[in-house]
Every structure is written in C-alpha cells, then in structure tokens.
mmCIF file of C-alpha atoms and ligand atoms in Angstrom:
data_model
loop_
_atom_site.group_PDB
_atom_site.id
_atom_site.type_symbol
_atom_site.label_atom_id
_atom_site.label_comp_id
_atom_site.label_asym_id
_atom_site.label_seq_id
_atom_site.Cartn_x
_atom_site.Cartn_y
_atom_site.Cartn_z
ATOM 1 C CA MET A 1 -3.879 12.897 30.413
ATOM 2 C CA GLU A 2 -3.853 8.682 30.411
ATOM 3 C CA ARG A 3 -4.074 7.995 27.174
ATOM 4 C CA ALA A 4 -6.766 5.104 26.065
ATOM 5 C CA ARG A 5 -5.163 1.497 26.395
ATOM 6 C CA ARG A 6 -5.945 0.332 22.570
ATOM 7 C CA ILE A 7 -3.534 3.424 21.300
ATOM 8 C CA GLN A 8 -0.922 2.258 23.397
ATOM 9 C CA ARG A 9 -0.383 -0.528 21.766
ATOM 10 C CA LEU A 10 0.154 1.150 18.683
ATOM 11 C CA SER A 11 3.692 2.007 17.277
ATOM 12 C CA SER A 12 5.226 3.957 14.708
ATOM 13 C CA ALA A 13 8.326 4.673 16.991
ATOM 14 C CA ILE A 14 10.660 3.468 14.146
ATOM 15 C CA PHE A 15 9.370 6.033 11.625
ATOM 16 C CA THR A 16 9.555 8.907 13.819
ATOM 17 C CA GLU A 17 13.051 7.564 15.178
ATOM 18 C CA MET A 18 14.424 7.704 11.606
ATOM 19 C CA ASN A 19 13.101 11.346 10.862
ATOM 20 C CA GLU A 20 14.760 12.885 13.891
ATOM 21 C CA HIS A 21 17.648 10.899 12.718
ATOM 22 C CA LYS A 22 17.003 12.812 9.425
ATOM 23 C CA ALA A 23 16.929 16.102 10.828
ATOM 24 C CA ARG A 24 20.159 15.447 13.059
ATOM 25 C CA VAL A 25 21.761 14.407 9.601
ATOM 26 C CA GLU A 26 20.631 17.619 8.018
ATOM 27 C CA ALA A 27 21.229 19.926 10.497
ATOM 28 C CA LYS A 28 24.743 18.847 10.457
ATOM 29 C CA GLY A 29 24.652 20.803 6.557
ATOM 30 C CA ARG A 30 23.920 17.585 4.456
ATOM 31 C CA LYS A 31 20.810 17.044 2.748
ATOM 32 C CA VAL A 32 19.739 13.715 2.652
ATOM 33 C CA ILE A 33 18.246 12.137 -0.334
ATOM 34 C CA ASN A 34 14.659 10.440 1.265
ATOM 35 C CA LEU A 35 14.117 7.509 -0.091
ATOM 36 C CA GLY A 36 11.869 6.578 3.263
ATOM 37 C CA ILE A 37 8.567 7.894 2.321
ATOM 38 C CA GLY A 38 6.216 6.205 0.139
ATOM 39 C CA SER A 39 4.316 9.172 -1.289
ATOM 40 C CA PRO A 40 3.928 9.921 -5.015
ATOM 41 C CA ASP A 41 6.658 12.599 -5.916
ATOM 42 C CA ARG A 42 4.665 12.859 -9.724
ATOM 43 C CA SER A 43 1.539 15.113 -10.366
ATOM 44 C CA PRO A 44 -1.389 13.673 -11.775
ATOM 45 C CA ALA A 45 -2.371 14.414 -15.903
ATOM 46 C CA PRO A 46 -3.634 17.346 -16.864
ATOM 47 C CA HIS A 47 -7.034 16.197 -17.691
ATOM 48 C CA ILE A 48 -7.706 15.256 -14.151
ATOM 49 C CA ARG A 49 -5.929 18.790 -13.072
ATOM 50 C CA GLU A 50 -8.364 20.363 -15.025
ATOM 51 C CA ALA A 51 -11.207 18.626 -14.013
ATOM 52 C CA LEU A 52 -10.203 19.315 -9.907
ATOM 53 C CA ALA A 53 -9.499 23.142 -11.276
ATOM 54 C CA ARG A 54 -13.139 23.255 -13.111
ATOM 55 C CA ALA A 55 -14.955 21.761 -10.027
ATOM 56 C CA LEU A 56 -13.605 24.358 -7.959
ATOM 57 C CA THR A 57 -15.653 27.585 -9.283
ATOM 58 C CA ARG A 58 -18.988 25.740 -9.463
ATOM 59 C CA PRO A 59 -21.223 27.234 -7.250
ATOM 60 C CA GLY A 60 -22.319 24.871 -4.544
ATOM 61 C CA ILE A 61 -19.238 22.765 -4.756
ATOM 62 C CA PHE A 62 -17.765 23.973 -1.125
ATOM 63 C CA GLY A 63 -20.936 21.964 0.643
ATOM 64 C CA TYR A 64 -20.821 18.807 2.419
ATOM 65 C CA PRO A 65 -20.999 15.614 0.514
ATOM 66 C CA THR A 66 -22.284 12.191 1.199
ATOM 67 C CA SER A 67 -19.928 10.133 3.378
ATOM 68 C CA GLU A 68 -20.899 6.838 1.023
ATOM 69 C CA GLY A 69 -19.324 8.658 -1.992
ATOM 70 C CA SER A 70 -21.804 10.398 -5.008
ATOM 71 C CA PRO A 71 -23.880 7.930 -7.617
ATOM 72 C CA GLU A 72 -21.560 9.090 -10.420
ATOM 73 C CA LEU A 73 -18.187 8.459 -9.134
ATOM 74 C CA ARG A 74 -19.377 4.836 -7.715
ATOM 75 C CA GLN A 75 -21.265 4.323 -11.041
ATOM 76 C CA THR A 76 -17.528 5.232 -12.596
ATOM 77 C CA VAL A 77 -15.804 2.908 -10.385
ATOM 78 C CA ALA A 78 -18.227 -0.141 -11.669
ATOM 79 C CA HIS A 79 -17.617 0.841 -15.183
ATOM 80 C CA TRP A 80 -13.827 0.740 -14.361
ATOM 81 C CA TYR A 81 -13.672 -2.311 -12.639
ATOM 82 C CA GLN A 82 -15.588 -3.493 -15.626
ATOM 83 C CA ARG A 83 -12.982 -2.430 -18.050
ATOM 84 C CA ARG A 84 -10.185 -3.040 -16.091
ATOM 85 C CA PHE A 85 -10.162 -6.688 -14.708
ATOM 86 C CA GLY A 86 -13.743 -8.142 -16.313
ATOM 87 C CA VAL A 87 -15.376 -7.901 -13.216
ATOM 88 C CA GLU A 88 -19.637 -6.711 -12.529
ATOM 89 C CA LEU A 89 -20.031 -4.774 -9.595
ATOM 90 C CA ASP A 90 -23.342 -3.193 -8.068
ATOM 91 C CA PRO A 91 -22.590 0.461 -7.612
ATOM 92 C CA VAL A 92 -24.923 0.883 -5.150
ATOM 93 C CA LYS A 93 -24.267 -2.084 -3.156
ATOM 94 C CA GLU A 94 -20.821 -3.258 -3.907
ATOM 95 C CA VAL A 95 -18.784 0.531 -4.233
ATOM 96 C CA LEU A 96 -18.110 2.415 -1.367
ATOM 97 C CA VAL A 97 -16.208 5.766 -1.828
ATOM 98 C CA LEU A 98 -13.524 6.550 0.734
ATOM 99 C CA MET A 99 -10.997 9.025 1.798
ATOM 100 C CA GLY A 100 -8.117 7.157 0.786
ATOM 101 C CA SER A 101 -8.112 3.604 1.294
ATOM 102 C CA GLN A 102 -6.590 4.035 4.552
ATOM 103 C CA ASP A 103 -10.227 5.853 5.616
ATOM 104 C CA GLY A 104 -11.473 1.651 5.243
ATOM 105 C CA LEU A 105 -8.449 -0.316 5.991
ATOM 106 C CA ALA A 106 -8.590 1.992 9.568
ATOM 107 C CA HIS A 107 -12.140 1.505 9.717
ATOM 108 C CA LEU A 108 -13.215 -2.185 8.839
ATOM 109 C CA ALA A 109 -11.747 -3.425 11.874
ATOM 110 C CA THR A 110 -14.080 -1.063 14.132
ATOM 111 C CA ALA A 111 -17.014 -2.344 12.170
ATOM 112 C CA PHE A 112 -16.544 -6.259 12.294
ATOM 113 C CA ILE A 113 -13.621 -6.893 14.942
ATOM 114 C CA ASN A 114 -14.638 -7.371 18.662
ATOM 115 C CA PRO A 115 -12.260 -6.921 21.522
ATOM 116 C CA GLY A 116 -10.311 -10.469 21.617
ATOM 117 C CA ASP A 117 -11.363 -11.309 17.940
ATOM 118 C CA VAL A 118 -8.503 -12.616 15.611
ATOM 119 C CA ALA A 119 -7.460 -11.024 12.491
ATOM 120 C CA LEU A 120 -4.521 -13.066 10.167
ATOM 121 C CA ILE A 121 -2.474 -10.054 9.208
ATOM 122 C CA PRO A 122 1.309 -10.030 6.980
ATOM 123 C CA ASP A 123 4.515 -10.031 8.732
ATOM 124 C CA PRO A 124 6.262 -7.859 7.033
ATOM 125 C CA GLY A 125 2.810 -6.026 6.602
ATOM 126 C CA TYR A 126 1.877 -2.520 5.505
ATOM 127 C CA PRO A 127 0.910 -0.606 9.317
ATOM 128 C CA ILE A 128 -2.633 0.623 9.391
ATOM 129 C CA TYR A 129 -3.080 -3.313 8.569
ATOM 130 C CA SER A 130 -2.752 -4.264 12.801
ATOM 131 C CA ALA A 131 -3.309 -0.877 13.519
ATOM 132 C CA GLY A 132 -7.106 -1.252 12.456
ATOM 133 C CA ILE A 133 -7.239 -4.416 14.208
ATOM 134 C CA LEU A 134 -5.524 -3.302 17.678
ATOM 135 C CA LEU A 135 -7.915 -0.075 17.606
ATOM 136 C CA ALA A 136 -10.665 -2.424 17.878
ATOM 137 C CA GLU A 137 -8.739 -4.692 20.471
ATOM 138 C CA GLY A 138 -8.618 -7.357 18.433
ATOM 139 C CA GLU A 139 -5.839 -9.993 17.823
ATOM 140 C CA VAL A 140 -3.582 -9.823 15.115
ATOM 141 C CA TYR A 141 -1.853 -13.591 14.500
ATOM 142 C CA PRO A 142 1.127 -12.758 11.885
ATOM 143 C CA LEU A 143 1.245 -14.451 8.301
ATOM 144 C CA PRO A 144 4.907 -15.025 7.865
ATOM 145 C CA LEU A 145 5.942 -13.444 4.014
ATOM 146 C CA VAL A 146 9.278 -15.314 2.980
ATOM 147 C CA ALA A 147 11.470 -15.022 -0.066
ATOM 148 C CA GLU A 148 11.591 -18.683 -0.361
ATOM 149 C CA ARG A 149 7.723 -18.712 -1.014
ATOM 150 C CA GLY A 150 7.422 -15.515 -3.537
ATOM 151 C CA PHE A 151 6.727 -13.456 -0.143
ATOM 152 C CA LEU A 152 2.979 -15.536 -0.521
ATOM 153 C CA PRO A 153 1.834 -16.450 3.145
ATOM 154 C CA ASP A 154 2.215 -20.117 3.858
ATOM 155 C CA LEU A 155 -2.127 -20.437 4.466
ATOM 156 C CA ALA A 156 -1.496 -24.181 5.107
ATOM 157 C CA ALA A 157 0.627 -23.728 8.162
ATOM 158 C CA ILE A 158 -1.874 -21.436 9.660
ATOM 159 C CA PRO A 159 -2.928 -23.858 12.663
ATOM 160 C CA GLY A 160 -6.486 -25.502 12.642
ATOM 161 C CA GLU A 161 -7.484 -23.684 15.587
ATOM 162 C CA VAL A 162 -6.118 -20.258 14.706
ATOM 163 C CA ALA A 163 -7.984 -20.401 10.767
ATOM 164 C CA ARG A 164 -11.159 -21.129 12.838
ATOM 165 C CA GLN A 165 -11.192 -18.212 15.364
ATOM 166 C CA ALA A 166 -9.887 -15.892 12.512
ATOM 167 C CA LYS A 167 -12.791 -13.558 11.588
ATOM 168 C CA LEU A 168 -10.497 -11.534 8.569
ATOM 169 C CA MET A 169 -7.301 -11.854 7.005
ATOM 170 C CA VAL A 170 -5.576 -8.446 5.096
ATOM 171 C CA LEU A 171 -3.641 -9.701 2.058
ATOM 172 C CA ASN A 172 -2.002 -6.811 0.030
ATOM 173 C CA TYR A 173 -0.404 -8.107 -3.845
ATOM 174 C CA PRO A 174 1.024 -5.713 -5.534
ATOM 175 C CA ASN A 175 2.699 -5.961 -2.180
ATOM 176 C CA ASN A 176 3.972 -2.850 0.616
ATOM 177 C CA PRO A 177 7.022 -3.480 1.873
ATOM 178 C CA VAL A 178 7.822 -6.710 0.047
ATOM 179 C CA ALA A 179 6.785 -5.385 -3.259
ATOM 180 C CA ALA A 180 5.854 -8.941 -4.598
ATOM 181 C CA VAL A 181 2.997 -9.600 -6.914
ATOM 182 C CA ALA A 182 0.765 -12.639 -6.356
ATOM 183 C CA ASP A 183 -1.585 -14.828 -8.738
ATOM 184 C CA GLN A 184 -4.593 -16.325 -10.108
ATOM 185 C CA ASP A 185 -3.393 -19.777 -8.312
ATOM 186 C CA PHE A 186 -3.032 -18.163 -5.298
ATOM 187 C CA PHE A 187 -5.965 -16.124 -5.088
ATOM 188 C CA ARG A 188 -7.410 -19.225 -5.778
ATOM 189 C CA GLN A 189 -6.250 -20.775 -2.241
ATOM 190 C CA VAL A 190 -7.511 -18.016 -0.665
ATOM 191 C CA VAL A 191 -10.800 -18.432 -1.565
ATOM 192 C CA ASP A 192 -10.921 -21.995 -1.090
ATOM 193 C CA PHE A 193 -9.145 -21.253 2.262
ATOM 194 C CA ALA A 194 -11.810 -18.587 3.169
ATOM 195 C CA ARG A 195 -14.681 -20.695 2.321
ATOM 196 C CA GLU A 196 -13.122 -23.344 4.546
ATOM 197 C CA TYR A 197 -13.134 -21.359 7.393
ATOM 198 C CA GLY A 198 -15.587 -18.586 7.358
ATOM 199 C CA ILE A 199 -13.394 -15.808 6.834
ATOM 200 C CA MET A 200 -13.411 -12.277 5.369
ATOM 201 C CA VAL A 201 -10.813 -11.496 2.729
ATOM 202 C CA CYS A 202 -9.538 -7.445 2.381
ATOM 203 C CA HIS A 203 -7.367 -7.306 -0.565
ATOM 204 C CA ASP A 204 -5.690 -3.878 -1.022
ATOM 205 C CA ALA A 205 -5.057 -3.476 -4.422
ATOM 206 C CA ALA A 206 -3.404 0.132 -3.659
ATOM 207 C CA TYR A 207 -0.470 -0.813 -6.607
ATOM 208 C CA SER A 208 -2.768 -2.269 -8.968
ATOM 209 C CA GLU A 209 -1.888 0.234 -11.975
ATOM 210 C CA LEU A 210 1.815 0.557 -10.869
ATOM 211 C CA ALA A 211 4.007 -2.831 -12.331
ATOM 212 C CA PHE A 212 6.822 -3.275 -14.776
ATOM 213 C CA ASP A 213 7.630 -5.110 -18.163
ATOM 214 C CA GLY A 214 4.679 -5.520 -18.593
ATOM 215 C CA PHE A 215 2.918 -7.383 -15.820
ATOM 216 C CA LYS A 216 -0.943 -6.827 -14.971
ATOM 217 C CA PRO A 217 -2.193 -7.147 -11.714
ATOM 218 C CA MET A 218 -5.575 -9.097 -11.474
ATOM 219 C CA SER A 219 -8.208 -8.560 -8.743
ATOM 220 C CA PHE A 220 -8.816 -11.147 -6.239
ATOM 221 C CA LEU A 221 -12.982 -10.361 -7.351
ATOM 222 C CA GLU A 222 -11.812 -11.878 -10.672
ATOM 223 C CA ILE A 223 -11.835 -14.996 -8.502
ATOM 224 C CA PRO A 224 -15.385 -16.804 -9.019
ATOM 225 C CA GLY A 225 -16.662 -17.265 -5.255
ATOM 226 C CA ALA A 226 -14.449 -14.456 -3.930
ATOM 227 C CA LYS A 227 -17.413 -11.522 -3.904
ATOM 228 C CA GLU A 228 -18.994 -13.808 -1.198
ATOM 229 C CA VAL A 229 -15.800 -13.943 0.802
ATOM 230 C CA GLY A 230 -13.972 -10.604 0.680
ATOM 231 C CA VAL A 231 -13.702 -7.007 -0.564
ATOM 232 C CA GLU A 232 -10.924 -5.398 -2.670
ATOM 233 C CA PHE A 233 -9.636 -1.531 -1.624
ATOM 234 C CA HIS A 234 -8.190 0.771 -4.407
ATOM 235 C CA SER A 235 -6.320 4.174 -4.344
ATOM 236 C CA LEU A 236 -6.723 7.018 -6.796
ATOM 237 C CA SER A 237 -3.201 8.113 -5.115
ATOM 238 C CA LYS A 238 -0.794 5.710 -6.703
ATOM 239 C CA SER A 239 -2.113 4.796 -9.642
ATOM 240 C CA TYR A 240 -3.227 8.653 -10.427
ATOM 241 C CA ASN A 241 -0.871 10.643 -8.196
ATOM 242 C CA LEU A 242 -3.632 11.846 -6.187
ATOM 243 C CA ALA A 243 -2.230 11.180 -2.919
ATOM 244 C CA GLY A 244 -3.144 14.626 -1.290
ATOM 245 C CA CYS A 245 -6.296 14.380 -2.335
ATOM 246 C CA ARG A 246 -7.505 11.603 -0.338
ATOM 247 C CA LEU A 247 -9.869 9.439 -2.616
ATOM 248 C CA GLY A 248 -10.079 5.137 -2.435
ATOM 249 C CA PHE A 249 -12.920 2.824 -2.918
ATOM 250 C CA ILE A 250 -13.584 -0.156 -1.587
ATOM 251 C CA VAL A 251 -15.257 -2.901 -3.940
ATOM 252 C CA GLY A 252 -17.195 -6.656 -3.557
ATOM 253 C CA ASN A 253 -19.141 -8.753 -0.455
ATOM 254 C CA ALA A 254 -22.449 -6.048 0.395
ATOM 255 C CA GLU A 255 -22.592 -6.982 3.669
ATOM 256 C CA VAL A 256 -19.034 -6.353 4.699
ATOM 257 C CA LEU A 257 -19.729 -2.606 3.221
ATOM 258 C CA ALA A 258 -22.861 -2.036 4.226
ATOM 259 C CA GLY A 259 -20.940 -2.801 7.987
ATOM 260 C CA LEU A 260 -18.245 -0.067 6.928
ATOM 261 C CA ALA A 261 -20.738 2.437 5.675
ATOM 262 C CA VAL A 262 -22.462 2.188 9.424
ATOM 263 C CA VAL A 263 -18.852 3.163 10.794
ATOM 264 C CA LYS A 264 -18.569 5.767 8.227
ATOM 265 C CA SER A 265 -22.128 7.323 8.208
ATOM 266 C CA ASN A 266 -20.749 8.123 11.648
ATOM 267 C CA ILE A 267 -18.255 9.463 11.792
ATOM 268 C CA ASP A 268 -17.396 11.228 8.265
ATOM 269 C CA TYR A 269 -19.073 12.875 5.627
ATOM 270 C CA GLY A 270 -17.341 11.737 2.648
ATOM 271 C CA VAL A 271 -14.983 13.051 0.398
ATOM 272 C CA PHE A 272 -14.909 16.661 -1.202
ATOM 273 C CA GLN A 273 -16.734 16.435 -4.647
ATOM 274 C CA ALA A 274 -14.275 18.306 -6.610
ATOM 275 C CA VAL A 275 -11.888 15.907 -5.486
ATOM 276 C CA GLN A 276 -14.923 13.174 -6.180
ATOM 277 C CA GLU A 277 -14.850 14.990 -10.104
ATOM 278 C CA ALA A 278 -11.181 14.800 -10.226
ATOM 279 C CA GLY A 279 -11.334 11.318 -9.691
ATOM 280 C CA ILE A 280 -14.139 10.480 -12.377
ATOM 281 C CA ALA A 281 -11.687 11.998 -14.532
ATOM 282 C CA ALA A 282 -9.161 10.028 -13.907
ATOM 283 C CA LEU A 283 -11.068 6.435 -14.501
ATOM 284 C CA THR A 284 -13.277 7.683 -17.034
ATOM 285 C CA GLY A 285 -10.244 9.543 -18.786
ATOM 286 C CA PRO A 286 -7.420 8.471 -21.769
ATOM 287 C CA GLN A 287 -5.600 5.735 -19.180
ATOM 288 C CA GLU A 288 -2.070 6.149 -20.706
ATOM 289 C CA CYS A 289 -0.614 8.502 -17.940
ATOM 290 C CA THR A 290 -1.378 4.768 -15.531
ATOM 291 C CA GLY A 291 1.121 3.017 -18.068
ATOM 292 C CA GLU A 292 3.587 5.939 -18.410
ATOM 293 C CA ASN A 293 4.084 6.180 -14.539
ATOM 294 C CA ALA A 294 4.754 2.541 -14.023
ATOM 295 C CA MET A 295 7.159 3.308 -16.852
ATOM 296 C CA VAL A 296 9.210 6.140 -14.651
ATOM 297 C CA TYR A 297 8.708 3.749 -11.640
ATOM 298 C CA GLN A 298 10.497 1.116 -13.670
ATOM 299 C CA ARG A 299 12.811 3.380 -15.188
ATOM 300 C CA ARG A 300 13.913 4.553 -11.168
ATOM 301 C CA ARG A 301 13.741 1.005 -10.483
ATOM 302 C CA ASP A 302 16.343 0.047 -12.926
ATOM 303 C CA ILE A 303 19.108 2.631 -11.896
ATOM 304 C CA LEU A 304 18.923 2.022 -8.651
ATOM 305 C CA VAL A 305 18.823 -2.221 -8.901
ATOM 306 C CA GLU A 306 21.310 -2.146 -11.515
ATOM 307 C CA GLY A 307 23.841 0.873 -9.725
ATOM 308 C CA LEU A 308 23.799 -1.001 -6.392
ATOM 309 C CA ASP A 309 24.552 -4.690 -7.969
ATOM 310 C CA ARG A 310 27.656 -3.169 -9.089
ATOM 311 C CA LEU A 311 28.549 -2.193 -5.543
ATOM 312 C CA ASP A 312 27.511 -5.963 -4.213
ATOM 313 C CA TRP A 313 24.469 -5.504 -2.773
ATOM 314 C CA HIS A 314 21.854 -7.811 -4.996
ATOM 315 C CA ILE A 315 18.046 -6.777 -4.742
ATOM 316 C CA PRO A 316 15.686 -8.812 -6.801
ATOM 317 C CA LYS A 317 14.122 -6.474 -9.474
ATOM 318 C CA PRO A 318 10.045 -6.469 -8.252
ATOM 319 C CA LYS A 319 7.076 -6.818 -10.920
ATOM 320 C CA GLY A 320 5.233 -4.092 -9.040
ATOM 321 C CA SER A 321 4.770 -1.432 -6.352
ATOM 322 C CA MET A 322 6.692 1.815 -5.681
ATOM 323 C CA PHE A 323 9.834 -0.302 -3.787
ATOM 324 C CA LEU A 324 12.538 -1.955 -3.318
ATOM 325 C CA TRP A 325 12.063 -4.366 -0.937
ATOM 326 C CA ALA A 326 16.472 -5.067 -0.298
ATOM 327 C CA PRO A 327 17.989 -7.727 1.747
ATOM 328 C CA LEU A 328 20.856 -6.462 3.955
ATOM 329 C CA PRO A 329 24.200 -6.361 2.071
ATOM 330 C CA TRP A 330 27.642 -6.523 3.424
ATOM 331 C CA GLY A 331 27.081 -8.800 6.349
ATOM 332 C CA TYR A 332 24.403 -6.302 8.341
ATOM 333 C CA THR A 333 22.513 -8.182 10.497
ATOM 334 C CA SER A 334 20.199 -5.541 11.546
ATOM 335 C CA SER A 335 17.796 -3.135 9.720
ATOM 336 C CA LYS A 336 18.051 -0.705 11.895
ATOM 337 C CA GLU A 337 21.613 -0.374 12.194
ATOM 338 C CA PHE A 338 21.896 -0.759 8.644
ATOM 339 C CA ALA A 339 19.381 2.064 7.826
ATOM 340 C CA LEU A 340 20.948 4.563 10.338
ATOM 341 C CA ASP A 341 24.525 3.519 9.003
ATOM 342 C CA LEU A 342 23.350 4.703 5.431
ATOM 343 C CA LEU A 343 22.268 7.413 6.600
ATOM 344 C CA GLU A 344 24.741 8.266 8.789
ATOM 345 C CA LYS A 345 27.036 7.963 5.854
ATOM 346 C CA ALA A 346 25.977 7.914 2.619
ATOM 347 C CA GLY A 347 22.976 10.591 3.716
ATOM 348 C CA VAL A 348 20.305 8.161 2.142
ATOM 349 C CA LEU A 349 17.265 7.388 4.040
ATOM 350 C CA VAL A 350 15.591 3.951 3.617
ATOM 351 C CA ILE A 351 12.754 2.441 6.254
ATOM 352 C CA PRO A 352 14.327 -0.975 8.340
ATOM 353 C CA GLY A 353 12.773 -3.560 7.655
ATOM 354 C CA ILE A 354 11.304 -4.289 11.125
ATOM 355 C CA ALA A 355 9.432 -1.378 10.678
ATOM 356 C CA PHE A 356 6.734 -3.590 9.172
ATOM 357 C CA GLY A 357 7.084 -6.437 11.146
ATOM 358 C CA LYS A 358 9.334 -8.695 13.014
ATOM 359 C CA MET A 359 9.781 -11.350 10.103
ATOM 360 C CA GLY A 360 11.492 -7.932 7.871
ATOM 361 C CA ASP A 361 14.382 -7.484 10.026
ATOM 362 C CA GLY A 362 16.290 -8.739 6.976
ATOM 363 C CA TYR A 363 15.886 -6.433 4.894
ATOM 364 C CA VAL A 364 14.799 -2.449 4.043
ATOM 365 C CA ARG A 365 12.545 -0.774 1.977
ATOM 366 C CA ILE A 366 13.202 1.405 -0.785
ATOM 367 C CA ALA A 367 10.921 3.884 -1.788
ATOM 368 C CA LEU A 368 11.386 4.642 -5.910
ATOM 369 C CA THR A 369 10.171 8.252 -5.311
ATOM 370 C CA GLN A 370 12.912 10.286 -6.320
ATOM 371 C CA GLU A 371 13.749 11.379 -10.131
ATOM 372 C CA GLU A 372 16.595 9.582 -11.819
ATOM 373 C CA PRO A 373 19.476 12.174 -11.198
ATOM 374 C CA LEU A 374 18.987 11.769 -7.594
ATOM 375 C CA LEU A 375 18.571 8.053 -7.435
ATOM 376 C CA GLN A 376 22.077 7.793 -9.916
ATOM 377 C CA GLU A 377 23.564 10.163 -6.822
ATOM 378 C CA THR A 378 22.625 7.907 -4.108
ATOM 379 C CA VAL A 379 24.074 5.040 -5.658
ATOM 380 C CA GLU A 380 27.471 7.602 -5.663
ATOM 381 C CA ARG A 381 27.154 8.256 -2.422
ATOM 382 C CA ILE A 382 26.592 5.046 -1.375
ATOM 383 C CA LYS A 383 29.708 3.611 -3.221
ATOM 384 C CA GLU A 384 31.510 6.311 -1.705
ATOM 385 C CA ALA A 385 30.290 6.050 1.888
ATOM 386 C CA PHE A 386 31.456 2.100 1.766
ATOM 387 C CA LYS A 387 34.143 2.328 -0.279
ATOM 388 C CA TYR A 388 33.469 0.044 -2.924
HETATM 389 C C1 PLP B 401 -0.192 -0.872 0.260
HETATM 390 C C2 PLP B 401 -0.849 0.420 0.813
HETATM 391 N N1 PLP B 401 -2.322 0.140 1.052
HETATM 392 C C3 PLP B 401 -2.728 1.720 1.020
HETATM 393 C C4 PLP B 401 -2.324 2.206 1.303
HETATM 394 C C5 PLP B 401 -2.813 4.364 1.638
HETATM 395 O O1 PLP B 401 -3.305 4.609 0.362
HETATM 396 P P1 PLP B 401 -4.652 5.779 0.294
HETATM 397 O O2 PLP B 401 -5.375 5.816 2.025
HETATM 398 O O3 PLP B 401 -3.646 7.086 0.108
HETATM 399 O O4 PLP B 401 -5.176 5.569 -0.446
HETATM 400 C C6 PLP B 401 -0.661 2.561 0.670
HETATM 401 C C7 PLP B 401 -0.112 3.917 1.088
HETATM 402 O O5 PLP B 401 0.808 4.123 0.903
HETATM 403 C C8 PLP B 401 -0.013 1.365 1.048
HETATM 404 O O6 PLP B 401 0.971 1.523 0.641
#
C-alpha cells in the first residue's frame, strides 16, 4: 500500500525509538523513570469529576454533540476569558470548542494553507505545528529559538521576502519544549509584524495556567489589535488535568474560526457533552485548583533543578510549562546520545531536544510528570550512574 506523499514527510521516529529503548531497558528488569511524556499524572479536582459523573447519568447525554461546542460552554469560555485576561469575546463568533487544542492546531492549516504556502514555525517547537503544515502540503520556515534571546524568535531576522510570502505564524508561551515565557513587549512586536505583512498569528496558550513563582502568563489577545490578526488556543488538559477527556478551545479572529469550523464540521461531531459539562464546571468553579496544581509542578521543578545542580548539571528554572529545557551536561554534544546514555545508565527517560527541531540538539526535555519521591530518586540514579 503506497502511503500518500503528504504523510511521508512526517516524522515521529525519535519518540518511537526512545520508547523502544525504554522497553529494552525494562525487559532487562529495570523500571524506567519516565520523564519523557508530557501527560499530566494528576487528577482533576473533585468538583470537576463530580460534574462529569453527574452528566453521565442524564438521559440523552450519549447522543452526538455539535462540532462547534455547546452554547453554554462557549459562553462560559467567553466569561472565563473576561475574568482571567480582561478580553471580551463574542461566544458565537469568537469561541470554538475543540477536541483538545491538538485538534485545532492540526486542522487550522487544512483550512488556510494551500500547497506551497509558507508558515513560520518555532524551532524547536511542539511537533504538531509543523506536522499540520506538512499535511496541508505547505512549507515550514523555521524560527530559531535560542537562549540568548530568551527563546523568543527574532522577527527582524526574518527576510522580508519570506515574511511577505508567509501566511501564518505559530507561537507558544509558556513554551513546550523550551519552557520560556513571553511578555507584553514581545506580543506587541508580533502584532505589528503580523499587520505589516498580513500574517495570521496562532498563539498556543496550552500552559497559560501552569506558571511559577507568582508569574501569571498573559493572553496574546490582550494586545490591542491582536484579534484582527490572530487566534489563541487553550487546553483543559494541563490547566485542569483533563488530558484524556480531549477538551480545548480556540478564540479570537472570527474569520479564522469560521474557516476552521468548516473543516471541523465536515470531519468531527465535537466533544462528548458530558466532557463539555466537566469543562464548564472547571472554568466556572473554584480556581484554587489551578494554583495548587502549579505549586505541585513548581516543587517538582525545584527538586530536579536543585538536585541536578549539585551534580554540576546546571538547568535554568523555568517560569512556566511542565518541562525543564536542560542544556546537555558534562561535555555531551548530541542530545540523542545523551538521552540514550541517561536511559541505559540511569534508567531515566527524557526526550532528546533534536526531536523538536534542529535547534534543539543542545538540550533534552525533562517532563515534570512524576511525583516528588521519584524525582528525588532520579537525582540519586543520575548521581550514581555518572559517578558524581
Ligand atoms: C504546547 C502544546 N500545545 C498543545 C498541546 C495539545 O494539548 P491538548 O490537545 O491535550 O489540548 C500540547 C500537549 O502536550 C502542548 O504541549
């Protein structure tokens, strides 16, 4: 069976390879500490689980929902946006419910990218950004994210010819994998740049509620004029630990949402109504659970960063996301070689930075998705394995 050319351009080779190596290490009898996958290990707050359970017992709940999301949830999102960011949204035209933000990130390009169209995509970046473009047969122009610039792309370095050709740009703060955050100044530059070149901005804010040390990430849509040029993606996966329920949303520019809605209404039937009701409970209920959640990740961050620092592995403390973006220690120059050594010698799985793009090769991504005792054991194992 010959696969379509568009999927031949996709690659998930390193993730698959790392999992195969993990299975091999475990077959030898060693339990691997998995800091690879970014899936939340914690549960939703009780009031969210109860809303889901209550909805399940209602007659009629198992019917097809609608692709664009229930009017109640869209209204709830608009209220949450107003409370959380001070941004006004029309719940009908400027809010669309997604089957996880991945759904929208994957399908946006189907709605807006023609074969050969150029998209500006961060490198390193969360893989679906480029995969979505490649599936639409577009061309990816990488925006390098480097430590010296706080992992913010240098918009002035994009050649004018590329900027004029580009149709959309994807940004993501707090960022996966580099765990950096953005400020108002940067988002202002983005809006100016997008206006000048007529580029659609897609800001992925999946980690907007996972921030540390009192930092509160802003919405890109807080910048005047942002709604004219762009949209923002949110996810209930990380903020409320609902990853398996598949619930997210996109807000902002009505024309962009209408285009995406055309694609979605042709290919899906929307999010299970019970899950949408859990989402309403999450967004309208007590918000302390998001703060507690962030505190848990902050403590995990500190255990690893401080523990590894004592082994001369110096990793900056991120202000947000659920990851550490760790420069390769002890003279290593290949992220894959280091990640494989860490797995073989210490039984600790992390993702080589190269999996997220060429610019990621000097780093590994460590997910903070295990409880504190296992993170302490991680430090001990690394100490033992590398003889510190
Ligand atoms: C940056 C980023 N965006 C989007 C997603 C997708 O989240 P979901 O589809 O669960 O909303 C993830 C998941 O790990 C992510 O890290």
